[in-house]
CSV table of C-alpha atoms and ligand atoms in Angstrom, one decimal:
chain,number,residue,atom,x,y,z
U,1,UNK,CA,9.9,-83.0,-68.4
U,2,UNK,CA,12.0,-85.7,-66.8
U,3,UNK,CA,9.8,-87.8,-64.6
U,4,UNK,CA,11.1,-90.2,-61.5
U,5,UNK,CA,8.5,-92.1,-59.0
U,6,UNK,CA,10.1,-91.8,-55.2
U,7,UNK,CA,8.6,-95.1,-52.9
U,8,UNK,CA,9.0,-93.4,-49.2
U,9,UNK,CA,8.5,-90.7,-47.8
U,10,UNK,CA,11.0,-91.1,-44.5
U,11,UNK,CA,13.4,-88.4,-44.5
U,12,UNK,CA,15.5,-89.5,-47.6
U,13,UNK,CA,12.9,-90.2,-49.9
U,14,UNK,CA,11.0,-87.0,-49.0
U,15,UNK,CA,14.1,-84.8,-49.3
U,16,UNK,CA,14.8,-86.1,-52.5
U,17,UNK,CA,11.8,-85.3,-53.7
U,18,UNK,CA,11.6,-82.5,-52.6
U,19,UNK,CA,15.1,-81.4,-54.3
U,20,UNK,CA,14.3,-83.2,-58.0
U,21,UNK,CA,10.4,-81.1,-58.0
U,22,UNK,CA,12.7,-78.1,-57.5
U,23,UNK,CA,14.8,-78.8,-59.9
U,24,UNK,CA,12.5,-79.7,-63.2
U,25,UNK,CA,11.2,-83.4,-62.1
U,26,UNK,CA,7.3,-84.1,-62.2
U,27,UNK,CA,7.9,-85.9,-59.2
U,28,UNK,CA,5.5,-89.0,-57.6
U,29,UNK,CA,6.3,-89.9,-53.5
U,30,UNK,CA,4.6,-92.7,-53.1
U,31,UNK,CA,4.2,-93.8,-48.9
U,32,UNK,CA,2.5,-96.3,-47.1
U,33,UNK,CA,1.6,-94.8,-44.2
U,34,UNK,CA,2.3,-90.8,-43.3
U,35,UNK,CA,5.2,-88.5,-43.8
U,36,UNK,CA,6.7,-88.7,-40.1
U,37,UNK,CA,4.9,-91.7,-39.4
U,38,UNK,CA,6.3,-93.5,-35.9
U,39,UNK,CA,7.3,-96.7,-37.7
U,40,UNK,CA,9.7,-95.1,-40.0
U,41,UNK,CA,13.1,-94.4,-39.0
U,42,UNK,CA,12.9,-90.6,-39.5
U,43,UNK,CA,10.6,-90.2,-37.0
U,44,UNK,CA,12.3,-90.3,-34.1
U,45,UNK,CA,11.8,-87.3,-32.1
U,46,UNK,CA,15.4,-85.9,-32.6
U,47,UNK,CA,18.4,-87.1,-34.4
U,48,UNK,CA,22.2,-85.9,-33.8
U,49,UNK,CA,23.6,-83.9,-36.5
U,50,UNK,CA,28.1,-84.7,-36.3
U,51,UNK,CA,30.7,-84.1,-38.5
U,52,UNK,CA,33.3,-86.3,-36.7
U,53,UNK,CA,33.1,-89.5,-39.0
U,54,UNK,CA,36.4,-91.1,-37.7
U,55,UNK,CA,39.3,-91.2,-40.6
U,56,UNK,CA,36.5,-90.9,-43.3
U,57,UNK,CA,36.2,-87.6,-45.1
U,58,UNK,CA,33.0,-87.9,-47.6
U,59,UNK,CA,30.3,-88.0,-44.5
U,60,UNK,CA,31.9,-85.2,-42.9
U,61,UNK,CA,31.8,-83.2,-45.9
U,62,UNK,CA,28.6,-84.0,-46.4
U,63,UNK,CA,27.4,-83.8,-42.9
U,64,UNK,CA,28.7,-80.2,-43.2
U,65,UNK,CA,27.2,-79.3,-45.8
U,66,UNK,CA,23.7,-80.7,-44.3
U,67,UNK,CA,24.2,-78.5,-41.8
U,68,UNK,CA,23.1,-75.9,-44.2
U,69,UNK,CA,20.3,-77.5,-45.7
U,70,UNK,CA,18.9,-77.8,-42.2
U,71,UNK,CA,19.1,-74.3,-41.3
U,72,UNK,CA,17.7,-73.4,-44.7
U,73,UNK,CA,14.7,-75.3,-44.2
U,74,UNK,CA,14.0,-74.1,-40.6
U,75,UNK,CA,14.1,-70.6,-42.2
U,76,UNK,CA,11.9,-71.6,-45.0
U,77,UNK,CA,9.7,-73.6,-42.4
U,78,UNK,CA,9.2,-70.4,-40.1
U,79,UNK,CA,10.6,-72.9,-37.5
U,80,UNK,CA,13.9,-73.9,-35.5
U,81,UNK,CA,13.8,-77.6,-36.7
U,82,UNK,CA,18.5,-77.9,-36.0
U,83,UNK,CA,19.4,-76.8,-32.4
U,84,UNK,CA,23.3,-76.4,-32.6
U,85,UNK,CA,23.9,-77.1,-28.9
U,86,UNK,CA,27.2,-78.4,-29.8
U,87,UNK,CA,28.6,-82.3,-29.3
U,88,UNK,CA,31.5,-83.9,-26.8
U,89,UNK,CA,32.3,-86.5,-27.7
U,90,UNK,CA,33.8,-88.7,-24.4
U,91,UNK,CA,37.2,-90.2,-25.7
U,92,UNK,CA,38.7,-92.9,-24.0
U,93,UNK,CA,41.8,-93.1,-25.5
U,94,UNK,CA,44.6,-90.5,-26.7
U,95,UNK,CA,44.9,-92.0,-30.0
U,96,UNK,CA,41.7,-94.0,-31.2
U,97,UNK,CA,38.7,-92.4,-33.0
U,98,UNK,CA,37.8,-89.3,-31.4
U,99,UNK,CA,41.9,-88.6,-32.5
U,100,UNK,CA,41.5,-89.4,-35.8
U,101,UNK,CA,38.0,-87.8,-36.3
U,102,UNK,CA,39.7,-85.0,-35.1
U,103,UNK,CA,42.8,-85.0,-37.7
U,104,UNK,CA,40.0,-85.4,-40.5
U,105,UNK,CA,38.1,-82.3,-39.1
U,106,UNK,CA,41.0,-79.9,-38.9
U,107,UNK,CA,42.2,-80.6,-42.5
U,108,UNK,CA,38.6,-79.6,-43.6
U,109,UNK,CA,38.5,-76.4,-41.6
U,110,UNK,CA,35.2,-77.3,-39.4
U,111,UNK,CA,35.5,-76.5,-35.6
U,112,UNK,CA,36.8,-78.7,-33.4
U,113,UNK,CA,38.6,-78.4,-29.9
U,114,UNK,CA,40.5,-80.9,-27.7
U,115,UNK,CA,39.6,-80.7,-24.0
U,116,UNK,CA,40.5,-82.1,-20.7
U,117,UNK,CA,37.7,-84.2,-19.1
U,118,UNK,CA,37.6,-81.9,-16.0
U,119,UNK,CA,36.1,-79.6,-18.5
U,120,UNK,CA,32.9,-81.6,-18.8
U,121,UNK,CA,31.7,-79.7,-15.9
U,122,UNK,CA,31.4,-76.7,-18.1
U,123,UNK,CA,28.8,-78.1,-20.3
U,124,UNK,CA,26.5,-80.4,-17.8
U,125,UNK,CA,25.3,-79.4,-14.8
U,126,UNK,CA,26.8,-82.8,-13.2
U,127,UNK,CA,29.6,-84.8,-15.0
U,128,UNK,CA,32.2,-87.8,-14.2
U,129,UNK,CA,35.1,-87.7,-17.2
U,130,UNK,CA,36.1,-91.3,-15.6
U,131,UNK,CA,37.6,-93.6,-17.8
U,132,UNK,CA,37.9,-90.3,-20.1
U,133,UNK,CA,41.2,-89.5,-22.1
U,134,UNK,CA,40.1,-86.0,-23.5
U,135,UNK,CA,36.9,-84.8,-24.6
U,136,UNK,CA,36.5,-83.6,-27.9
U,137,UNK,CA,34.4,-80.6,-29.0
U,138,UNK,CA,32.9,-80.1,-32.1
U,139,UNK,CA,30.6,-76.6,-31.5
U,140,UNK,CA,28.6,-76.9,-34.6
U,141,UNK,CA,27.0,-80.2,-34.4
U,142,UNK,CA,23.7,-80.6,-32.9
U,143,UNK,CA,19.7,-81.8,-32.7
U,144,UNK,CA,17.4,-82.1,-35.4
U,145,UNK,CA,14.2,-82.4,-34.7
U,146,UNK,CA,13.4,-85.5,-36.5
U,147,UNK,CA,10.1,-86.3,-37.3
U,148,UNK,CA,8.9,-82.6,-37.5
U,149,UNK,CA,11.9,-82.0,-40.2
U,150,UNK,CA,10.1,-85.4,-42.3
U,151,UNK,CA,7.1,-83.4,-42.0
U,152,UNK,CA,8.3,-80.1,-42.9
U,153,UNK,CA,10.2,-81.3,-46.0
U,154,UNK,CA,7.7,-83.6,-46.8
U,155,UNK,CA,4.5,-80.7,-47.0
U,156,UNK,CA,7.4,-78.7,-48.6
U,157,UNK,CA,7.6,-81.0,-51.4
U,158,UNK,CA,3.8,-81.1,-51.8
U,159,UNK,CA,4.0,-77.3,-52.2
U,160,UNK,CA,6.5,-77.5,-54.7
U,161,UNK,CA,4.4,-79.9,-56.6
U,162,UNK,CA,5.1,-83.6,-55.5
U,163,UNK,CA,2.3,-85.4,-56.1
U,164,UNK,CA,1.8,-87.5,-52.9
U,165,UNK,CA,0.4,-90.6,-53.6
U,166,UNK,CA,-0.7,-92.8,-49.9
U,167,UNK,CA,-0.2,-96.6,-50.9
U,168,UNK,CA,1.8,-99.4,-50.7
U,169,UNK,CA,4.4,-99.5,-53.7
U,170,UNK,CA,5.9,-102.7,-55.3
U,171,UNK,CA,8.3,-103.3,-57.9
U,172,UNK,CA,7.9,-104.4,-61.4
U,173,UNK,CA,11.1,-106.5,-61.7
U,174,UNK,CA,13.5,-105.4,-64.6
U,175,UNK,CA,11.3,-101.9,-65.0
U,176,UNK,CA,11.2,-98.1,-64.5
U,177,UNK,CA,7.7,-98.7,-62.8
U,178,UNK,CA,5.7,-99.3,-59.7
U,179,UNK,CA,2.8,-101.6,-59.1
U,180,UNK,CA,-0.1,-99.6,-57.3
U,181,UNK,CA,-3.5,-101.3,-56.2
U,182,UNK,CA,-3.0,-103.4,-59.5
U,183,UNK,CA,-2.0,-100.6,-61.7
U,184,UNK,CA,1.6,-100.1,-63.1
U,185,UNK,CA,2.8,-96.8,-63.2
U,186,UNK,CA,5.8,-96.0,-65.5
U,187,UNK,CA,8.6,-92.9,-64.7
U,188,UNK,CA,12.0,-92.0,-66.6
U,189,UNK,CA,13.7,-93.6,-62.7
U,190,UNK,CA,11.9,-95.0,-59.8
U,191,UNK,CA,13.8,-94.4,-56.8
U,192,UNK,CA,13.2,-97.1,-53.7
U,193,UNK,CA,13.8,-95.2,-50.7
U,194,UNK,CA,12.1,-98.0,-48.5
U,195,UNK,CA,14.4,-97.3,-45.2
U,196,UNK,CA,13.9,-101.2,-43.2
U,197,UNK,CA,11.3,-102.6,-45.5
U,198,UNK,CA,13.8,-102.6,-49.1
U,199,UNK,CA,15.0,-106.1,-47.8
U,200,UNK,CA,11.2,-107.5,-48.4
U,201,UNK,CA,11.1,-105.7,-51.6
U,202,UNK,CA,14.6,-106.9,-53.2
U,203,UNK,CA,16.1,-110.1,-52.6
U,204,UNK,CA,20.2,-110.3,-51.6
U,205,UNK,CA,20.7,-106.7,-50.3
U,206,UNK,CA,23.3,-106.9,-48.3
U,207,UNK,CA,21.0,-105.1,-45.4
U,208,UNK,CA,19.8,-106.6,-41.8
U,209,UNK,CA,17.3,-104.7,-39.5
U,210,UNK,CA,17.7,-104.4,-36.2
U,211,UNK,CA,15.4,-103.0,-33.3
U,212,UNK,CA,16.6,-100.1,-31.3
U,213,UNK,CA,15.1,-98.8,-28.2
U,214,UNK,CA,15.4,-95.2,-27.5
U,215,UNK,CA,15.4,-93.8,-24.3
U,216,UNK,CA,14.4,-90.3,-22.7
U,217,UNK,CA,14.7,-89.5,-18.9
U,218,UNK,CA,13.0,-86.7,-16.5
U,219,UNK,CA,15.6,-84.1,-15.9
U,220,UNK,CA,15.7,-80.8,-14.2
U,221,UNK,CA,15.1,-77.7,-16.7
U,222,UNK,CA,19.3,-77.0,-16.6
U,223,UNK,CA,19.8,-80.3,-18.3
U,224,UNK,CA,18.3,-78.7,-21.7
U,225,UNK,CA,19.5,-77.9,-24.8
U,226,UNK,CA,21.0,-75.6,-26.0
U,227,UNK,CA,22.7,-75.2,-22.7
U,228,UNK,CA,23.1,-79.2,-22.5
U,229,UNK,CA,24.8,-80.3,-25.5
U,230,UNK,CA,25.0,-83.0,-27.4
U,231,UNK,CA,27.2,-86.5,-26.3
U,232,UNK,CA,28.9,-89.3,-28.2
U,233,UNK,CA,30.9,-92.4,-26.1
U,234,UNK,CA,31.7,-94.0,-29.1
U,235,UNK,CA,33.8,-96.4,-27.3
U,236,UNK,CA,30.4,-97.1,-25.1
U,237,UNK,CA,27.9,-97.4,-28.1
U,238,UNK,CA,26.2,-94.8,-25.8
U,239,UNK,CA,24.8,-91.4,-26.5
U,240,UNK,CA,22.0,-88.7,-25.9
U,241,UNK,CA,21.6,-85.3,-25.6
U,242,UNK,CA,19.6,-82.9,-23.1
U,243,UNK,CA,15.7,-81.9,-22.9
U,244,UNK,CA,14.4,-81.0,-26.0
U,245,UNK,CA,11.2,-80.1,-26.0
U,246,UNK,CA,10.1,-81.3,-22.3
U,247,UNK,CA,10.6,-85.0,-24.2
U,248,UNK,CA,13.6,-85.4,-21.5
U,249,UNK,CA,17.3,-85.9,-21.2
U,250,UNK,CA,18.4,-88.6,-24.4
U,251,UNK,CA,20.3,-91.5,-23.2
U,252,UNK,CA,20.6,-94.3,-25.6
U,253,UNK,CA,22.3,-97.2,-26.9
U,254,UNK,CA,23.6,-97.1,-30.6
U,255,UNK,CA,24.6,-101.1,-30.2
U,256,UNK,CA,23.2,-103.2,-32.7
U,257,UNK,CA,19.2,-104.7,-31.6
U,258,UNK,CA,18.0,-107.7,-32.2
U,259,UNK,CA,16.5,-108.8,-35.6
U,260,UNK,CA,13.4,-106.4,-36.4
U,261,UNK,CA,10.3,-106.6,-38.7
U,262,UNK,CA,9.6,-102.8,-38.7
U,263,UNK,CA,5.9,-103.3,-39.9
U,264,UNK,CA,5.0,-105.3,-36.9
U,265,UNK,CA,7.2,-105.8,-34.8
U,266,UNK,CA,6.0,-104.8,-31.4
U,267,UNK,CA,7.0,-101.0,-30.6
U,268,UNK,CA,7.7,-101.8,-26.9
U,269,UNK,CA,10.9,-100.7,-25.2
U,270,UNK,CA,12.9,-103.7,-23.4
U,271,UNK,CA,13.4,-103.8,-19.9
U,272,UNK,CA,17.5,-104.4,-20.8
U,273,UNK,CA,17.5,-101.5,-22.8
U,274,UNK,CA,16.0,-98.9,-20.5
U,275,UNK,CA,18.3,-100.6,-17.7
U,276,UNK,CA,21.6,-100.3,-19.8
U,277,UNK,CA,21.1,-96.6,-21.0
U,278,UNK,CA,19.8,-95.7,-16.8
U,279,UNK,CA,23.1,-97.4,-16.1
U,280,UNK,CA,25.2,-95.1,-18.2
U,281,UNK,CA,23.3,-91.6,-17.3
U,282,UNK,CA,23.7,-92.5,-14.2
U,283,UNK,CA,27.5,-93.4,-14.2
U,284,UNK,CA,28.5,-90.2,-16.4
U,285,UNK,CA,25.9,-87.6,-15.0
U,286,UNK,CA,25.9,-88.7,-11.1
U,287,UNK,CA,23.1,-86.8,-10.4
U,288,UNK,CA,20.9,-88.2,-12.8
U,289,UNK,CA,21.2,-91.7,-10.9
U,290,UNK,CA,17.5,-91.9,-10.5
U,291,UNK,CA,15.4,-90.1,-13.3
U,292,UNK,CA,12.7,-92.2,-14.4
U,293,UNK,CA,12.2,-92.8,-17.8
U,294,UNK,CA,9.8,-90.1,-19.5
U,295,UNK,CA,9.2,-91.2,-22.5
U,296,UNK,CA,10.6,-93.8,-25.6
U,297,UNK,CA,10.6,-94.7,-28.7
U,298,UNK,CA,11.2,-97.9,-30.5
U,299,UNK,CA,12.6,-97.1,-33.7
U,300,UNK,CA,15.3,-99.7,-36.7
U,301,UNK,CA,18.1,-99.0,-38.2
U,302,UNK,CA,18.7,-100.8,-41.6
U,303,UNK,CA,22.6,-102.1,-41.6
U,304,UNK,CA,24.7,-102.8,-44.0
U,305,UNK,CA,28.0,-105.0,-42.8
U,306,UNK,CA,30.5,-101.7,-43.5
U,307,UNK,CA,27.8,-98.8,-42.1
U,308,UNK,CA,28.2,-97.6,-45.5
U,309,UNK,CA,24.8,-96.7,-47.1
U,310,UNK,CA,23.1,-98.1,-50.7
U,311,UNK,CA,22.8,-96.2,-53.6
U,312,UNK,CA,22.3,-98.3,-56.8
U,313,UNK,CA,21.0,-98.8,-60.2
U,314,UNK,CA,19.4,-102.3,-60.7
U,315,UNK,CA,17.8,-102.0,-64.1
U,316,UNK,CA,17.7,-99.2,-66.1
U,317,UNK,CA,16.3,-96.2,-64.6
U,318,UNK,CA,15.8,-98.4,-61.1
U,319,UNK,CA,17.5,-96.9,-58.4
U,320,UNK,CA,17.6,-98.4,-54.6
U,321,UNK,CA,18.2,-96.1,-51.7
U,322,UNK,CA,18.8,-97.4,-48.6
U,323,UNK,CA,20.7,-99.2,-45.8
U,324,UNK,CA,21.5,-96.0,-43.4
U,325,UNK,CA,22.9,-98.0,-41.2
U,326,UNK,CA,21.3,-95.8,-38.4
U,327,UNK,CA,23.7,-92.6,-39.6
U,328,UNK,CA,21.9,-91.1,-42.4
U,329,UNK,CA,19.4,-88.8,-41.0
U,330,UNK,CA,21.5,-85.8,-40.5
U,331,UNK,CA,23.0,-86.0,-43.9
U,332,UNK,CA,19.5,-85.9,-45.8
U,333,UNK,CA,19.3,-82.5,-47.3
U,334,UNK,CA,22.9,-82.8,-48.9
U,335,UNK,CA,22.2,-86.4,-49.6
U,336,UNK,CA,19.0,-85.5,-51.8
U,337,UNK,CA,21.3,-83.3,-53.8
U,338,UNK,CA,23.7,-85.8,-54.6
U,339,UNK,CA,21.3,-88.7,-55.5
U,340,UNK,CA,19.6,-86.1,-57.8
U,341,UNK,CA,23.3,-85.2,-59.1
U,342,UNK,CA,23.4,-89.2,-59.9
U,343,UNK,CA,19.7,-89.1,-61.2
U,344,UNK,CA,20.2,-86.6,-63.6
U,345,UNK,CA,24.1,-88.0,-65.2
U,346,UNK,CA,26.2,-85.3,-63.5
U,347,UNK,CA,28.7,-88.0,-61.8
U,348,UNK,CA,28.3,-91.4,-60.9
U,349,UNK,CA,27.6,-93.3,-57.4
U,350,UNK,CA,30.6,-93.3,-55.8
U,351,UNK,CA,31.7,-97.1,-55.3
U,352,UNK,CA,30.9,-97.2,-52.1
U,353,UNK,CA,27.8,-97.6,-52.3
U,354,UNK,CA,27.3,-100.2,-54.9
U,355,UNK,CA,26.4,-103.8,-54.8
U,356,UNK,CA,29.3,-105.5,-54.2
U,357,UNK,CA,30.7,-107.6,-51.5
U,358,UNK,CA,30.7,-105.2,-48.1
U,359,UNK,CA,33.4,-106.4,-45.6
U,360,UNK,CA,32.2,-106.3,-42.1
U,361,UNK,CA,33.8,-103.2,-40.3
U,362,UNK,CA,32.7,-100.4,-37.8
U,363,UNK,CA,33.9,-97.0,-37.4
U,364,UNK,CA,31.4,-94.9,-39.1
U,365,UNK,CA,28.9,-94.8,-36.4
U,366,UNK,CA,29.8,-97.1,-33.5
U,367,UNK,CA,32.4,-99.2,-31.7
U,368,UNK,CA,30.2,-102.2,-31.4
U,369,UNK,CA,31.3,-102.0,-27.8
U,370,UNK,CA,28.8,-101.7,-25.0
U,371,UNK,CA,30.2,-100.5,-22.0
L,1,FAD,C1,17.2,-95.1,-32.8
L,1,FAD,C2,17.8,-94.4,-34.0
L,1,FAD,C3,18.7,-93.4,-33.8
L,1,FAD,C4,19.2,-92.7,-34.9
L,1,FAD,N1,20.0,-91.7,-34.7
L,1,FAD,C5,20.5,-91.0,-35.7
L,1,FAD,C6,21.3,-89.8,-35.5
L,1,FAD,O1,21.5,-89.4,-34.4
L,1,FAD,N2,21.8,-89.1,-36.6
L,1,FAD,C7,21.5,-89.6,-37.8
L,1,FAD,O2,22.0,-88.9,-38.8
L,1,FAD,N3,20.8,-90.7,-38.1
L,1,FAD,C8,20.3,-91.4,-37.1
L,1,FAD,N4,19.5,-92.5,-37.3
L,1,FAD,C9,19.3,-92.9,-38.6
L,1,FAD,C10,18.2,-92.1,-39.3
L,1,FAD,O3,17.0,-92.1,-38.6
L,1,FAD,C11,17.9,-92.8,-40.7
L,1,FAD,O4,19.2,-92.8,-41.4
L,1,FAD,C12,16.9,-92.1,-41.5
L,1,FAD,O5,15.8,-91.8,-40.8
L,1,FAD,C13,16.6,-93.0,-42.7
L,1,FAD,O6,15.5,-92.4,-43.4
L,1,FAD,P1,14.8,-93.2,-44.6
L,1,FAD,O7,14.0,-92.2,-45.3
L,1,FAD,O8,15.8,-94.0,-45.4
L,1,FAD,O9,13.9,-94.4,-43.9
L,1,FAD,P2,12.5,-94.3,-43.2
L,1,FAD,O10,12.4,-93.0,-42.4
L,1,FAD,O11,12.3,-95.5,-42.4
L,1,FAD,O12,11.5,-94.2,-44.3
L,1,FAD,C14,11.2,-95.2,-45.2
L,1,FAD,C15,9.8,-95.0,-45.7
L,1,FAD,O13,9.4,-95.9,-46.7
L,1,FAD,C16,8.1,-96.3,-46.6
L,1,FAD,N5,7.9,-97.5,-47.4
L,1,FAD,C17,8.6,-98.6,-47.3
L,1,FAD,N6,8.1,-99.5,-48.2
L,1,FAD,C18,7.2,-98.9,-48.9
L,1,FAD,C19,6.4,-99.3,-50.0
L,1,FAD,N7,6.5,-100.5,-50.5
L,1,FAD,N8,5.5,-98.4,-50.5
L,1,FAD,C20,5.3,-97.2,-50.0
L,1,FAD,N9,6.1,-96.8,-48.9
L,1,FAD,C21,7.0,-97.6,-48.4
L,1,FAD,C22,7.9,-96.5,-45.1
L,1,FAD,O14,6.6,-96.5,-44.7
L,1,FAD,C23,8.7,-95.3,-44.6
L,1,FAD,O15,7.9,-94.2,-44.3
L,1,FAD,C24,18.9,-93.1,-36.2
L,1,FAD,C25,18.0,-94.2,-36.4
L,1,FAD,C26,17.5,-94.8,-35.3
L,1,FAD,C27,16.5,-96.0,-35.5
């Protein structure tokens, strides 16, 4: 039996193993903390599942087929952990993004409709389209519910006979092995799925972490999903999506933070950040002007300088996994089945996410722009 050692349990690491103990591995997940703990990135309380990925095809595709996965594990969880309420995405101009996002969508047959800004009225309860070109639809993206899903896959993967092992991992340089409380333990691959903390295991990665404030406001019960979708002002950086859970309306910045040490750095919101994201709620859903802040969350996203993630082999049988660039979560159930596609010698990383020199662009999650 083929063997592989899986170092974190965030949403990647746990759906991976989760996929390879399914599929023959005798699988080790080795985490520091919890499954769904609050510093890792996948536990946020609820993460936007999108298909629109600009001119690029592969994460559409694979955001698509995600959508799936998700489903599939709510059934299997007994629970509704994806809330299709839908996505607008608020576009500015006739021609930028949203346009081409579209283009890519049609030719691969998922949903998508182009609508006049007046039309935002249909889906929120108050809405400005100022500034707004069109608006596009896309009626099967949606909410996951983040850190429950980590859990969920994460118990699943016990059940299916991960052994979960709770310590702090590192690597043996040049070999298929981990270092545990002094003890090297040896697998056919290890797989670093480390989320913000691969940078202080590997030297050079071409990966920066930044802090990123989430915010929630208080909102009247008809701002809720499913009847309140999701949003996306790419042009803005700014996006959120109504009540889930009694948590309160999403409004958030997706700009890049300031630098971040996930492990300690200091899980308080800033005041700029809570001012900038009540600035844009307020500007695009009049009537929400004044809700207070309910509750936030202070979470990192781990960049690379294209937004396109890491997936490579550094010695044999050493695999790193990482640099999501804040985009990956929705992605994770397909994602495990490709890396364990890689894993087992069915087809090559594509070279995308290799090593090499990344050029600094944008488009796969963000503008840059705050506005
Ligand atoms: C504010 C915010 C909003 C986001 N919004 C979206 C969104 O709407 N849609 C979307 O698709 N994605 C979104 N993302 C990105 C998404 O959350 C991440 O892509 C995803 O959670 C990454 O999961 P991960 O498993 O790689 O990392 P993590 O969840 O951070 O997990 C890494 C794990 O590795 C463990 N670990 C690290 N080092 C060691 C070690 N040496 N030994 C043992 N364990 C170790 C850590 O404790 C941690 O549990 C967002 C991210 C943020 C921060």
């Amino acid at each position: 039996m083929k063997s592989v050692i899986v170092v974190g349990a965030g949403i990647w690491g746990s759906s991976l193993a989760l996929r390879l103990a399914e599929t023959g591995w005798r699988v080790t997940l080795v985490e520091q903390h919890r499954p769904g703990h609050v510093r890792q990135a996948s536990a946020g309380e609820t993460r936007l599942l999108r298909c629109a990925h600009g001119t690029d095809d592969w994460y559409a595709r694979r955001a698509w087929e995600a959508r799936d996965g998700w489903r599939r594990l709510g059934e299997r969880a007994g629970e509704e952990l994806y809330l299709e309420a839908g996505m607008l995405w608020f576009a500015r101009t006739p021609d930028g993004w949203e346009h081409a996002s579209a283009q890519v969508l049609k030719g691969l047959d998922i949903e998508c409709r182009q609508l006049d800004p007046d039309d935002g009225a249909r889906f929120f309860p108050d809405f400005s389209g100022d500034g707004l070109s069109f608006l596009l639809w896309e009626p099967n993206a949606g909410v996951i519910r983040a850190r429950r899903a980590t859990q969920v896959t994460a118990g699943l993967a016990a059940y299916a006979g991960v052994r979960l092992v709770r310590a702090r991992a590192l690597p043996v340089p040049g070999e298929s092995a981990v270092l545990v409380d002094g003890e090297v333990h040896r697998a056919d691959r290890v797989v670093w799925a480390c989320g913000a903390w691969l940078p202080q295991l590997f030297d050079g990665l071409p990966i920066t972490v930044s802090k990123q404030d989430t915010l929630h406001f208080a909102v009247p019960l008809a701002w809720s999903v499913p009847e309140t979708p999701a949003w996306v002002d790419y042009d803005a950086s700014a996006y959120g999506h109504g009540d889930v859970d009694g948590v309160g309306m999403k409004a958030t910045s997706d700009a890049e933070g300031r630098p971040y040490e996930p492990e300690h750095g200091s899980r308080a919101v800033d005041a700029d950040s809570v001012e900038r994201a009540a600035s844009y709620l307020g500007r695009r859903f009049p009537a929400l002007a004044q809700a207070p802040v309910l509750f936030s969350q202070v979470c990192q996203y781990a960049l690379t300088p294209d937004a396109e993630w890491l997936l490579a082999e550094t010695a044999p049988g050493v695999w790193l996994l990482g640099g999501d660039s804040g985009h990956g979560f929705k992605h994770a159930p397909a994602l495990a089945g490709y890396v364990a596609g890689v894993l087992d010698g069915e087809h090559a990383p594509d070279e995308r996410f290799g090593l090499r020199e990344r050029v600094p662009t944008r488009g796969l999650r963000t503008s840059g722009q705050v506005g």
